[in-house]
Coordinates of C-alpha atoms (C1' of nucleotides) in Angstrom, one line a residue:
Chain A
X28 CA 2.5 -8.4 16.1
X29 CA 1.1 -4.8 14.6
X30 CA 4.2 -3.9 14.4
X31 CA 6.0 -4.8 11.0
X32 CA 2.1 -5.0 9.8
X33 CA 2.6 -0.9 10.6
X34 CA 6.1 -0.5 8.9
X35 CA 4.7 -1.8 5.9
X36 CA 2.1 0.3 6.3
X37 CA 3.5 3.5 7.4
X38 CA 6.1 2.3 4.1
X39 CA 3.2 1.9 1.4
X40 CA 1.4 4.9 2.9
X41 CA 4.3 7.2 2.1
X42 CA 4.9 6.2 -1.0
X43 CA 1.4 6.2 -1.9
X44 CA 2.0 10.4 -1.3
X45 CA 4.5 10.5 -3.0
X46 CA 3.2 9.6 -6.0
X47 CA 0.9 12.1 -5.4
X48 CA 2.9 14.1 -4.5
X49 CA 4.9 13.3 -8.2
X50 CA 1.7 14.1 -9.8
X51 CA 0.9 10.7 -10.9
X52 CA -1.4 8.3 -11.9
X53 CA -4.4 9.1 -9.5
X54 CA -5.4 5.8 -8.9
X55 CA -2.1 4.6 -8.2
X56 CA -1.9 6.6 -5.4
X57 CA -5.3 5.5 -3.6
X58 CA -4.4 2.0 -4.8
X59 CA -1.4 2.2 -2.1
X60 CA -3.2 4.2 0.2
X61 CA -6.0 1.3 0.4
X62 CA -3.6 -1.2 0.5
X63 CA -1.8 0.7 3.2
X64 CA -4.8 0.3 5.6
X65 CA -5.3 -3.2 4.4
X66 CA -1.7 -3.9 5.9
X67 CA -2.2 -2.0 8.4
X68 CA -4.8 -3.6 9.7
X69 CA -4.9 -7.0 8.3
X70 CA -4.7 -9.9 11.3
X71 CA -2.3 -11.6 10.2
X72 CA 1.4 -10.6 11.3
X73 CA 3.3 -9.5 7.6
X74 CA 5.9 -11.0 7.8
X75 CA 5.1 -14.0 7.8
X76 CA 3.3 -14.2 4.6
X77 CA 5.2 -15.5 1.2
X78 CA 4.3 -13.5 -2.2
X79 CA 0.7 -15.7 -2.1
X80 CA -0.4 -15.0 1.7
X81 CA 0.2 -11.7 0.8
X82 CA -2.2 -11.2 -2.6
X83 CA -5.0 -12.7 -0.1
X84 CA -4.4 -9.0 1.6
X85 CA -7.2 -7.4 -0.1
X86 CA -6.1 -4.6 -2.4
X87 CA -2.6 -6.6 -2.2
X88 CA -2.0 -7.6 -5.8
X89 CA 1.4 -8.9 -7.6
X90 CA 3.1 -5.6 -7.4
X91 CA 2.7 -5.1 -3.8
X92 CA 3.6 -8.1 -2.5
X93 CA 6.4 -8.4 -3.8
X94 CA 7.2 -4.9 -3.1
X95 CA 6.4 -6.1 0.9
X96 CA 8.5 -9.0 -0.2
X97 CA 11.2 -7.2 -1.0
X98 CA 10.8 -4.7 2.5
X99 CA 11.3 -8.0 3.9
X100 CA 14.7 -9.6 2.3
X101 CA 16.5 -6.8 2.2
X102 CA 14.6 -3.7 4.9
X103 CA 13.6 -1.6 1.8
X104 CA 11.6 -1.0 -1.2
X105 CA 13.6 -0.1 -4.7
X106 CA 10.8 2.4 -6.0
X107 CA 10.6 3.8 -2.4
X108 CA 14.3 4.6 -2.5
X109 CA 14.1 5.9 -5.8
X110 CA 11.1 8.7 -5.0
X111 CA 12.6 9.6 -2.3
X112 CA 15.8 10.6 -3.2
X113 CA 13.4 12.8 -6.0
X114 CA 11.8 14.4 -3.8
X115 CA 13.1 15.7 0.1
X116 CA 11.2 14.8 3.3
X117 CA 10.0 18.1 4.2
X118 CA 8.2 18.2 1.4
X119 CA 6.1 15.0 2.2
X120 CA 6.0 17.1 6.5
X121 CA 3.9 20.3 4.1
X122 CA 1.5 17.7 3.4
X123 CA 0.6 17.6 6.5
X124 CA -0.4 21.3 7.9
X125 CA -4.1 21.4 7.3
X126 CA -5.8 22.6 3.7
X127 CA -1.8 21.3 1.7
X128 CA -2.4 19.0 -0.3
X129 CA 0.2 17.2 -2.3
X130 CA -0.2 19.3 -5.3
X131 CA -0.3 22.7 -3.8
X132 CA 3.5 21.5 -1.3
X133 CA 5.0 20.0 -4.8
X134 CA 3.8 24.0 -6.2
X135 CA 5.7 25.4 -3.6
X136 CA 9.1 22.9 -4.4
X137 CA 9.0 23.7 -8.0
X138 CA 8.8 26.8 -7.8
X139 CA 9.9 28.4 -4.6
X140 CA 12.0 25.8 -3.7
X141 CA 9.7 25.3 -0.2
X142 CA 11.1 22.1 1.3
X143 CA 10.0 21.9 5.2
X144 CA 7.6 23.0 7.6
X145 CA 10.3 25.5 7.8
X146 CA 11.1 27.4 4.9
X147 CA 7.2 27.3 4.1
X148 CA 7.0 29.5 7.1
X149 CA 10.1 32.2 5.7
X150 CA 8.5 32.7 2.6
X151 CA 4.8 33.5 4.2
X152 CA 6.9 35.6 6.3
X153 CA 9.0 37.3 3.5
X154 CA 6.0 37.3 1.2
X155 CA 7.5 35.0 -1.4
X156 CA 3.8 33.3 -2.1
X157 CA 3.2 36.2 -3.1
X158 CA 2.5 35.8 -7.5
X159 CA 2.6 32.2 -7.0
X160 CA -0.8 30.8 -8.7
X161 CA -3.6 29.6 -6.0
X162 CA -1.7 30.8 -3.7
X163 CA -3.7 34.7 -2.9
X164 CA -3.9 35.4 1.0
X165 CA -7.1 34.0 3.0
X166 CA -5.2 30.5 1.7
X167 CA -1.6 31.9 3.0
X168 CA -3.8 32.7 6.2
X169 CA -4.7 28.8 6.1
X170 CA -1.3 28.1 6.0
X171 CA -0.3 30.1 9.5
X172 CA -3.3 29.0 10.8
X173 CA -2.7 25.0 9.5
X174 CA 1.0 25.1 11.0
X175 CA -0.1 26.3 13.9
X176 CA -1.9 23.6 14.1
X177 CA 0.5 20.8 13.3
X178 CA 2.6 23.1 16.2
X179 CA 0.7 22.9 18.8
X180 CA 1.4 18.9 19.5
X181 CA 4.9 20.5 20.2
X182 CA 6.6 17.1 19.5
X183 CA 4.6 16.1 21.9
X184 CA 3.0 12.6 19.8
X185 CA -0.2 10.0 20.9
X186 CA -0.9 7.7 22.6
X187 CA -0.1 4.8 20.6
X188 CA 2.6 5.7 19.3
X189 CA 4.1 6.7 22.8
X190 CA 2.7 3.1 24.4
X191 CA 4.6 1.4 21.5
X192 CA 7.3 2.6 22.0
X193 CA 7.3 2.5 25.9
X194 CA 6.8 -1.4 25.7
X195 CA 9.5 -2.1 23.9
X196 CA 11.8 -0.8 26.2
X197 CA 9.5 -2.4 29.0
X198 CA 9.9 -5.3 27.4
X199 CA 13.6 -4.6 26.1
X200 CA 15.3 -3.4 29.9
X201 CA 12.5 -6.6 31.9
X202 CA 14.8 -9.0 29.9
X203 CA 17.9 -7.4 31.6
X204 CA 19.3 -10.1 34.6
X205 CA 19.6 -7.5 36.8
X206 CA 16.6 -6.0 36.4
X207 CA 13.7 -6.6 39.1
X208 CA 11.9 -4.4 37.8
X209 CA 10.4 -1.5 35.1
X210 CA 7.6 0.4 34.5
X211 CA 7.0 3.7 32.0
X212 CA 5.7 6.5 34.7
X213 CA 5.3 9.6 33.4
X214 CA 2.5 11.4 31.4
X215 CA 2.3 7.8 29.5
X216 CA 0.9 6.3 33.1
X217 CA -1.0 8.8 33.6
X218 CA -2.8 8.0 30.0
X219 CA -2.5 12.5 28.6
X220 CA -3.7 12.4 25.2
X221 CA -0.4 12.9 24.0
X222 CA 3.2 11.9 26.0
X223 CA 5.8 14.4 25.0
X224 CA 9.4 12.0 26.4
X225 CA 9.6 8.5 28.7
X226 CA 9.7 8.5 31.7
X227 CA 10.8 4.8 32.2
X228 CA 11.6 3.6 35.7
X229 CA 13.4 0.2 36.8
X230 CA 15.0 -1.1 39.8
X231 CA 17.2 -2.8 40.3
X232 CA 20.5 -3.5 42.9
X233 CA 22.9 -3.1 40.0
X234 CA 22.0 0.4 37.3
X235 CA 24.6 -0.4 35.2
X236 CA 23.5 -3.5 32.8
X237 CA 20.5 -1.6 32.5
X238 CA 21.7 1.4 31.2
X239 CA 23.4 -0.2 28.4
X240 CA 20.8 -1.7 27.4
X241 CA 18.8 1.0 26.7
X242 CA 21.9 2.7 25.2
X243 CA 22.2 -0.3 22.8
X244 CA 18.9 -0.7 21.4
X245 CA 18.5 -0.6 17.8
X246 CA 15.5 2.4 17.9
X247 CA 18.0 4.3 19.6
X248 CA 19.8 7.7 17.4
X249 CA 21.8 9.5 20.7
X250 CA 22.6 9.7 23.9
X251 CA 21.8 12.9 25.1
X252 CA 22.5 12.0 29.2
X253 CA 24.2 9.1 31.3
X254 CA 24.9 8.7 34.3
X255 CA 25.4 5.9 37.3
X256 CA 21.6 6.0 37.4
X257 CA 19.5 8.1 35.4
X258 CA 20.1 8.3 31.0
X259 CA 18.5 9.8 28.5
X260 CA 18.4 8.8 24.7
X261 CA 16.7 9.9 21.6
X262 CA 15.2 7.3 19.3
X263 CA 15.1 7.5 15.8
X264 CA 11.7 9.2 16.0
X265 CA 13.1 12.3 17.6
X266 CA 11.9 11.5 21.0
X267 CA 13.2 11.8 24.4
X268 CA 13.5 8.0 26.7
X269 CA 14.9 8.9 30.2
X270 CA 15.2 5.6 32.2
X271 CA 16.3 6.5 35.8
X272 CA 17.4 3.0 37.8
X273 CA 16.3 3.1 41.9
X274 CA 17.4 0.4 44.5
X275 CA 14.7 -2.4 44.6
X276 CA 14.0 -0.9 47.9
X277 CA 12.6 2.3 46.7
X278 CA 10.4 1.2 43.7
X279 CA 6.8 2.7 45.7
X280 CA 7.8 6.2 45.7
X281 CA 10.2 6.2 43.0
X282 CA 6.7 5.4 40.8
X283 CA 5.1 7.7 42.5
X284 CA 7.8 10.6 42.0
X285 CA 7.9 10.0 38.0
X286 CA 4.0 9.2 37.9
X287 CA 3.3 13.0 38.6
X288 CA 1.7 15.1 37.6
X289 CA 3.9 17.9 39.3
X290 CA 1.6 19.2 40.8
X291 CA 0.3 16.5 42.6
X292 CA 3.8 15.6 43.8
X293 CA 3.5 19.1 45.3
X294 CA 0.5 18.5 47.1
X295 CA 1.7 15.2 48.3
X296 CA 5.0 16.2 50.4
X297 CA 3.4 19.0 51.6
X298 CA 1.1 16.5 53.1
X299 CA 3.9 14.7 54.5
X300 CA 6.0 18.0 55.4
X301 CA 2.7 18.6 57.7
X302 CA 3.2 15.0 59.5
X303 CA 7.3 15.7 59.9
X304 CA 7.9 13.2 57.2
X305 CA 9.4 13.8 53.7
X306 CA 8.9 12.1 50.6
X307 CA 11.3 12.4 47.6
X308 CA 11.5 9.0 45.2
X309 CA 14.3 7.5 47.3
X310 CA 11.2 6.4 49.8
X311 CA 8.9 7.7 52.6
X312 CA 11.4 9.0 55.5
X313 CA 11.3 10.5 59.1
X314 CA 12.6 14.2 59.7
X315 CA 15.2 14.3 62.8
X316 CA 14.8 16.9 65.4
X317 CA 18.0 19.0 64.3
X318 CA 16.4 18.9 60.7
X319 CA 13.1 20.2 61.9
X320 CA 14.0 22.8 63.9
X321 CA 15.5 24.0 60.7
X322 CA 12.8 23.6 58.9
X323 CA 10.7 26.1 61.6
X324 CA 13.2 27.9 62.3
X325 CA 13.1 29.0 57.7
X326 CA 9.6 30.1 58.3
X327 CA 9.1 28.1 55.2
X328 CA 5.3 27.1 55.0
X329 CA 4.6 23.2 54.6
X330 CA 4.0 24.2 50.9
X331 CA 6.9 26.2 50.0
X332 CA 9.0 23.1 51.5
X333 CA 7.4 20.6 49.1
X334 CA 7.5 23.5 46.4
X335 CA 11.5 22.9 47.2
X336 CA 10.8 19.2 47.3
X337 CA 9.6 18.8 43.6
X338 CA 12.3 17.8 41.2
X339 CA 11.1 17.9 37.1
X340 CA 8.8 14.8 37.3
X341 CA 9.8 14.6 33.7
X342 CA 13.2 13.8 34.7
X343 CA 14.3 17.3 33.5
X344 CA 16.2 18.0 37.7
X345 CA 19.8 16.1 37.8
X346 CA 19.1 12.1 40.8
X347 CA 19.4 13.1 43.6
X348 CA 22.3 11.6 45.7
X349 CA 20.3 9.2 47.4
X350 CA 19.3 10.0 51.2
X351 CA 21.9 9.7 54.4
X352 CA 22.0 9.4 57.9
X353 CA 20.7 13.1 58.3
X354 CA 18.0 12.4 55.9
X355 CA 16.1 10.7 58.9
X356 CA 15.0 6.9 58.7
X357 CA 13.0 5.5 56.1
X358 CA 9.3 4.5 57.5
X359 CA 7.8 3.3 53.9
X360 CA 8.9 2.8 50.4
X361 CA 8.0 -0.4 48.5
X362 CA 5.0 0.4 47.0
X363 CA 2.4 3.2 45.9
X364 CA 0.2 1.9 48.0
X365 CA 2.1 2.5 51.1
X366 CA 3.8 5.2 50.4
X367 CA 0.1 6.3 50.5
X368 CA -1.6 4.7 52.9
X369 CA 1.2 6.0 55.6
X370 CA 0.2 10.0 55.0
X371 CA -3.8 9.3 55.2
X372 CA -4.7 8.2 51.7
X373 CA -6.0 5.6 49.8
X374 CA -4.0 4.8 46.9
X375 CA -5.0 7.6 43.7
X376 CA -4.8 6.2 40.3
X377 CA -2.3 7.8 38.4
X378 CA -4.9 8.8 35.5
X379 CA -6.3 10.8 38.4
X380 CA -3.0 12.4 39.4
X381 CA -3.5 16.0 38.0
X382 CA -4.7 18.1 41.6
X383 CA -8.0 18.3 39.8
X384 CA -10.1 17.4 43.2
X385 CA -8.3 13.9 43.7
X386 CA -6.3 15.1 47.1
X387 CA -9.5 16.2 48.5
X388 CA -11.3 13.4 47.7
X389 CA -8.9 10.9 48.4
X390 CA -8.6 12.5 52.1
X391 CA -12.7 12.2 52.4
X392 CA -13.0 9.0 51.1
X393 CA -14.9 10.2 48.4
X394 CA -12.0 8.9 45.0
X395 CA -14.3 7.5 42.1
X396 CA -13.7 4.0 41.5
X397 CA -13.4 5.0 38.3
X398 CA -14.5 2.6 35.0
X399 CA -11.8 0.0 34.4
X400 CA -10.9 -2.3 31.0
X401 CA -12.1 -5.6 32.9
X402 CA -16.0 -3.3 33.5
X403 CA -16.4 -3.3 29.6
X404 CA -18.3 -5.4 28.6
X405 CA -19.0 -5.1 24.9
X406 CA -18.0 -2.0 22.3
X407 CA -20.7 -0.3 21.1
X408 CA -18.6 1.7 18.1
X409 CA -17.2 -0.6 15.1
X410 CA -16.9 -0.9 11.5
X411 CA -16.5 -3.7 8.5
X412 CA -15.5 -3.9 5.4
X413 CA -18.4 -3.2 4.1
X414 CA -17.8 0.6 4.5
X415 CA -14.0 1.9 5.4
X416 CA -12.9 -0.4 7.9
X417 CA -10.3 -2.9 6.4
X418 CA -11.6 -6.6 8.2
X419 CA -14.3 -8.3 7.3
X420 CA -17.8 -8.5 10.1
X421 CA -16.6 -12.1 10.8
X422 CA -13.4 -10.8 11.8
X423 CA -14.3 -8.1 13.4
X424 CA -17.0 -10.8 15.2
X425 CA -14.4 -13.3 16.3
X426 CA -12.2 -11.1 17.4
X427 CA -14.9 -9.6 19.8
X428 CA -15.2 -12.8 21.0
X429 CA -12.2 -13.8 21.8
X430 CA -11.9 -10.5 23.9
X431 CA -14.7 -12.2 26.4
X432 CA -17.2 -9.2 25.3
X433 CA -20.5 -9.7 26.5
X434 CA -22.2 -7.9 23.6
X435 CA -20.1 -6.1 20.7
X436 CA -22.1 -3.9 17.9
X437 CA -21.2 -3.4 14.2
X438 CA -22.0 0.6 12.9
X439 CA -20.7 0.0 9.8
X440 CA -21.8 4.2 8.2
X441 CA -24.8 5.6 6.1
X442 CA -25.9 6.6 2.8
X443 CA -25.4 10.5 3.6
X444 CA -21.7 9.6 4.0
X445 CA -21.9 9.7 0.4
X446 CA -18.0 8.0 -0.3
X447 CA -18.6 5.1 1.6
X448 CA -21.5 3.9 -1.1
X449 CA -24.1 2.4 1.4
X450 CA -27.7 1.2 0.4
X451 CA -30.5 0.4 2.3
X452 CA -30.1 -3.4 0.7
X453 CA -26.5 -3.5 2.1
X454 CA -27.7 -2.3 5.5
X455 CA -30.3 -5.6 5.4
X456 CA -28.0 -7.7 3.8
X457 CA -25.0 -7.2 7.1
X458 CA -28.3 -7.7 9.3
X459 CA -29.4 -11.0 7.5
X460 CA -25.5 -12.5 8.0
X461 CA -24.5 -10.3 11.3
X462 CA -27.9 -12.6 13.0
X463 CA -26.5 -15.9 11.2
X464 CA -23.2 -15.5 12.1
X465 CA -25.1 -14.5 15.7
X466 CA -25.3 -18.6 16.1
X467 CA -21.6 -19.3 16.1
X468 CA -21.6 -17.5 19.2
X469 CA -24.1 -17.8 21.8
X470 CA -22.2 -16.6 24.4
X471 CA -21.9 -13.3 23.0
X472 CA -24.8 -10.8 21.9
X473 CA -24.3 -9.3 18.5
X474 CA -26.3 -5.8 17.3
X475 CA -27.2 -4.0 14.8
X476 CA -26.5 -0.4 14.6
X477 CA -24.6 2.5 12.6
X478 CA -23.0 5.3 12.7
X479 CA -25.0 8.2 11.8
X480 CA -24.4 11.6 9.1
X481 CA -25.7 14.1 11.4
X482 CA -25.9 17.3 8.4
X483 CA -25.6 20.7 8.8
X484 CA -29.6 21.3 10.1
X485 CA -29.2 17.7 11.8
X486 CA -30.6 15.4 10.6
X487 CA -29.4 11.7 10.1
X488 CA -29.3 9.6 6.9
X489 CA -32.7 7.9 7.6
X490 CA -36.4 7.9 8.5
X491 CA -37.9 6.9 11.8
X492 CA -38.5 4.1 10.2
X493 CA -35.3 2.5 9.0
X494 CA -33.5 3.4 12.2
X495 CA -36.1 1.7 14.3
X496 CA -34.8 -1.5 12.6
X497 CA -31.5 -1.2 14.6
X498 CA -30.3 -2.6 17.5
X499 CA -28.3 0.8 18.3
X500 CA -27.6 4.5 15.8
X501 CA -25.1 6.8 17.4
X502 CA -24.5 9.5 14.8
X503 CA -21.4 12.5 14.1
X504 CA -20.9 15.2 13.1
X505 CA -18.6 14.6 9.8
X506 CA -18.4 17.5 7.6
X507 CA -19.2 21.5 7.6
X508 CA -16.9 21.9 10.6
X509 CA -17.1 25.6 10.0
X510 CA -20.6 26.5 10.9
X511 CA -21.8 28.9 13.9
X512 CA -21.8 28.3 17.5
X513 CA -25.4 28.9 17.1
X514 CA -26.0 26.2 14.4
X515 CA -23.5 23.5 15.4
X516 CA -25.5 23.7 18.6
X517 CA -29.0 23.3 17.2
X518 CA -27.5 20.8 15.2
X519 CA -26.0 18.2 17.9
X520 CA -29.1 19.3 19.9
X521 CA -31.4 18.3 17.2
X522 CA -29.3 15.2 17.5
X523 CA -29.7 14.0 20.8
X524 CA -33.4 14.4 20.6
X525 CA -34.2 12.0 18.1
X526 CA -35.5 9.1 19.5
X527 CA -33.5 6.8 17.8
X528 CA -30.0 8.4 18.2
X529 CA -28.8 6.6 21.2
X530 CA -24.3 7.6 21.5
X531 CA -23.4 11.0 19.9
X532 CA -20.3 9.9 18.3
X533 CA -16.8 12.0 18.5
X534 CA -18.8 14.3 19.7
X535 CA -16.2 17.5 19.1
X536 CA -14.8 15.6 16.0
X537 CA -11.5 17.2 16.7
X538 CA -8.6 15.5 15.2
X539 CA -5.2 15.3 17.3
X540 CA -3.2 18.2 16.4
X541 CA -4.6 18.5 13.1
X542 CA -8.4 19.7 13.7
X543 CA -9.2 22.0 16.8
X544 CA -12.6 20.6 18.4
X545 CA -16.0 22.3 16.7
X546 CA -16.8 25.5 18.1
X547 CA -20.6 23.8 19.7
X548 CA -21.8 25.0 23.3
X549 CA -21.4 21.6 25.0
X550 CA -23.0 22.7 28.1
X551 CA -26.5 22.7 26.2
X552 CA -25.2 19.6 24.5
X553 CA -25.0 18.3 27.5
X554 CA -28.0 19.1 28.9
X555 CA -29.7 17.5 26.0
X556 CA -28.3 14.6 26.9
X557 CA -29.2 14.0 29.5
X558 CA -32.6 15.0 28.8
X559 CA -33.1 12.6 26.0
X560 CA -31.3 9.4 27.1
X561 CA -28.5 10.1 25.0
X562 CA -24.9 8.5 25.5
X563 CA -21.8 10.8 24.9
X564 CA -18.6 8.4 23.3
X565 CA -15.9 8.3 24.5
X566 CA -13.8 7.6 21.1
X567 CA -10.6 5.7 21.9
X568 CA -8.7 5.8 19.0
X569 CA -5.6 8.3 20.3
X570 CA -5.8 10.4 17.5
X571 CA -9.5 11.4 18.8
X572 CA -10.1 10.8 22.3
X573 CA -13.1 12.3 22.4
X574 CA -14.7 14.1 24.5
X575 CA -11.8 14.6 26.1
X576 CA -11.4 14.1 29.7
X577 CA -12.3 18.2 30.7
X578 CA -14.6 17.8 28.6
X579 CA -16.0 14.4 30.2
X580 CA -15.7 16.4 33.6
X581 CA -18.2 18.2 32.7
X582 CA -20.6 16.3 31.5
X583 CA -20.7 14.1 34.3
X584 CA -22.1 16.9 36.9
X585 CA -25.1 16.9 33.7
X586 CA -25.9 12.8 35.0
X587 CA -25.0 11.8 31.3
X588 CA -24.2 8.4 29.9
X589 CA -21.2 7.7 28.1
X590 CA -20.0 4.6 25.6
X591 CA -16.8 4.3 26.1
X592 CA -16.4 2.3 22.1
X593 CA -13.0 1.9 19.9
X594 CA -14.4 2.8 16.8
X595 CA -12.2 0.4 15.7
X596 CA -12.3 -0.1 11.8
X597 CA -9.9 -2.8 11.8
X598 CA -8.8 -5.5 14.2
X599 CA -6.1 -4.6 15.9
X600 CA -8.2 -1.3 16.5
X601 CA -10.2 -2.5 19.1
X602 CA -7.6 -3.0 22.4
X603 CA -7.3 1.4 21.5
X604 CA -10.2 0.5 24.2
X605 CA -7.0 0.7 27.1
X606 CA -7.2 4.8 25.9
X607 CA -10.6 5.8 25.8
X608 CA -10.8 4.1 29.6
X609 CA -7.9 5.8 30.2
X610 CA -9.8 8.6 29.1
X611 CA -12.4 8.1 31.0
X612 CA -10.9 7.8 34.9
X613 CA -9.2 10.9 33.8
X614 CA -12.9 11.9 33.4
X615 CA -13.4 9.9 36.7
X616 CA -15.9 8.2 35.4
X617 CA -17.3 4.8 37.2
X618 CA -18.7 1.8 35.9
X619 CA -22.4 3.3 36.4
X620 CA -22.0 6.0 34.7
X621 CA -20.3 4.2 30.9
X622 CA -23.6 2.2 29.7
X623 CA -21.4 -0.5 28.2
X624 CA -19.9 -2.2 31.5
X625 CA -24.0 -2.6 32.2
X626 CA -25.0 -6.1 31.5
X627 CA -27.5 -6.4 28.0
X628 CA -30.6 -6.3 29.8
X629 CA -29.7 -2.3 31.3
X630 CA -28.5 -1.1 28.3
X631 CA -30.3 -2.4 25.7
X632 CA -33.8 -0.4 28.0
X633 CA -30.7 2.1 27.6
X634 CA -30.9 2.5 23.6
X635 CA -35.3 2.2 24.2
X636 CA -34.6 5.8 24.7
X637 CA -38.2 5.7 26.4
X638 CA -39.4 4.3 22.9
X639 CA -41.9 1.6 23.3
X640 CA -39.8 -2.3 23.1
X641 CA -40.1 -3.7 19.8
X642 CA -42.5 -6.4 19.5
X643 CA -40.6 -9.8 17.9
X644 CA -42.0 -11.6 15.8
Chain B
dG6 C1' -2.1 -1.4 -9.2
dC7 C1' -6.4 -3.2 -8.5
dC8 C1' -9.9 -5.8 -9.0
dG9 C1' -14.9 -8.2 -10.9
dT10 C1' -22.9 -10.1 -9.9
dT11 C1' -19.3 -4.4 -14.2
dT12 C1' -14.6 -10.6 -14.0
dT13 C1' -9.2 -10.4 -18.1
dC14 C1' -10.2 -5.2 -19.6
dG15 C1' -11.3 -0.7 -18.2
dG16 C1' -13.0 1.0 -14.5
dC17 C1' -11.2 3.0 -10.4
dC18 C1' -15.4 6.4 -3.8
dC19 C1' -18.6 11.1 -4.2
dG20 C1' -20.0 15.5 -3.2
dA21 C1' -18.8 19.5 -1.6
dC22 C1' -16.5 24.3 0.4
dT23 C1' -12.7 27.1 -0.6
dG24 C1' -10.9 30.6 -2.2
dT25 C1' -9.4 32.6 -6.3
dT26 C1' -10.0 30.8 -11.4
dT27 C1' -14.4 34.0 -14.9
dT28 C1' -15.4 28.4 -15.3
dC29 C1' -12.5 25.1 -11.7
dA30 C1' -8.0 23.0 -9.2
dG31 C1' -7.8 21.5 -4.6
dT32 C1' -8.4 19.6 -0.4
dC33 C1' -11.2 17.1 2.4
dG34 C1' -14.2 13.4 4.9

DNA sequence: GCCGTTTTCGGCCCGACTGTTTTCAGTCG
């Protein structure tokens, strides 16, 4: 449903960028930007709307509605094409470099002919920016740093981008009659925070029609390799997709193999080898005595043998021939559970398969019962169009009810984020509206909260009396990211010590591929959270995933509680929950450690943070 | 180009920081 909306949103955003770069009136760029957000986040499929319907969307008037109609009629927007012809795509790409905005990008293009990130790097190396107004030594340094940040993502994409593509491909392949099963594997199934390429697995006795279906997809721009059981393609967005087709009876072993990680696979194969078994993507096999003798003679340790067995799980290696009689008898291979069981392990959730102790835990029976999406009873950090969200409260709440939540918190920004223009009156009026709305949803408890801004000293927007009126307060860092480590640590610890602050939102403030995490002594923050009864957020927005998995692993050792929240700014963002839960799983979190899996009563007790309960009139 | 307890025209997200500019432009949230 969201795809056409996102397409149009992206196109309007591009137009906004191009207007800004070409130096059009600043309000014009802003208006297209607002419209882009509104359209992308709109709850109805915009491809089904006529001009009148489109004008119902906030920030969409006659002119933009006409452009959207034009897009669905012709596949393009003339005005956008006109600007594209004037400005090379690489110039817009330049504005993705942090600290480089539209004005400077245009100056680089006009004055030095720089039309790509690589051009810029070359110009920096050749000292060709010297004498250009506004580009001193410090700016050059910032640009280099920004390019490094951008490249660190290294062609990897965020989870939502990978997931959307994967689900589209899996759906297309599943529709092929010869397809018995199809699923995505690899780092996406493990929910790593970024994904380099997609591993798609299918089960069929007739692989050819599946290969053909993949290469025939509209989104494919190039066929990289095309064999009997493996096909690799590149999509129009530049992503590599590998499809492997295996016999249906090999499904479980293949899924295990292609889900990885490599380190996890080495360990599982090692365990198999020790039991005179052999685990491949085709199944778990006995090792015939002759082969066993050869093994012993070669003097390979189980580990060496396991390493030799493991090809690159991300599809680098050539597909092996299915095993012949020499390989021994097939023991199991139909399901992952069978495969793990036969080597003496319980099934291990894909999100744990990183060789970070899960093998040992599985063997000892101490594998965590990780939190699942079904465990989540409510979202505790969401926005509406009262601040920077794009959907009215009524729509956000309706969507929350639709998801079957027990409770749901609206947490719009507080006044210190000045651009949001929040006031006490607006916040109190929203509370009234929320209470009125609550009557329509007897099974959903609506919580009125706010997302406070943690200022450089660790103070938040409102005094205690006003904060006491909220059911829940999230508090987050939104600026002054470059304070010293000591200042930042003090700042977050002070926020935790505020008796009204319940959750620290996106604790490291990182934006994946754009902004590094703040330099803070997280151990001190974990300690403060555990001590004060403040939860740490696992922000599910795919650009953030903050805290990330490794930080979660560290934090939980302090006995910290967590809140897995979407920070939704649109109805569609409520679905980001899956990425937050995936990240929480990668951090080994159980439901009991996540406050928004708790029944309302227990949650309320936690939110009081040791204060006396408010008296209800 | 959109919008309206500021309503059919005249405004439009505000404030701070950074770097290089000697008085401010560009970027960010």
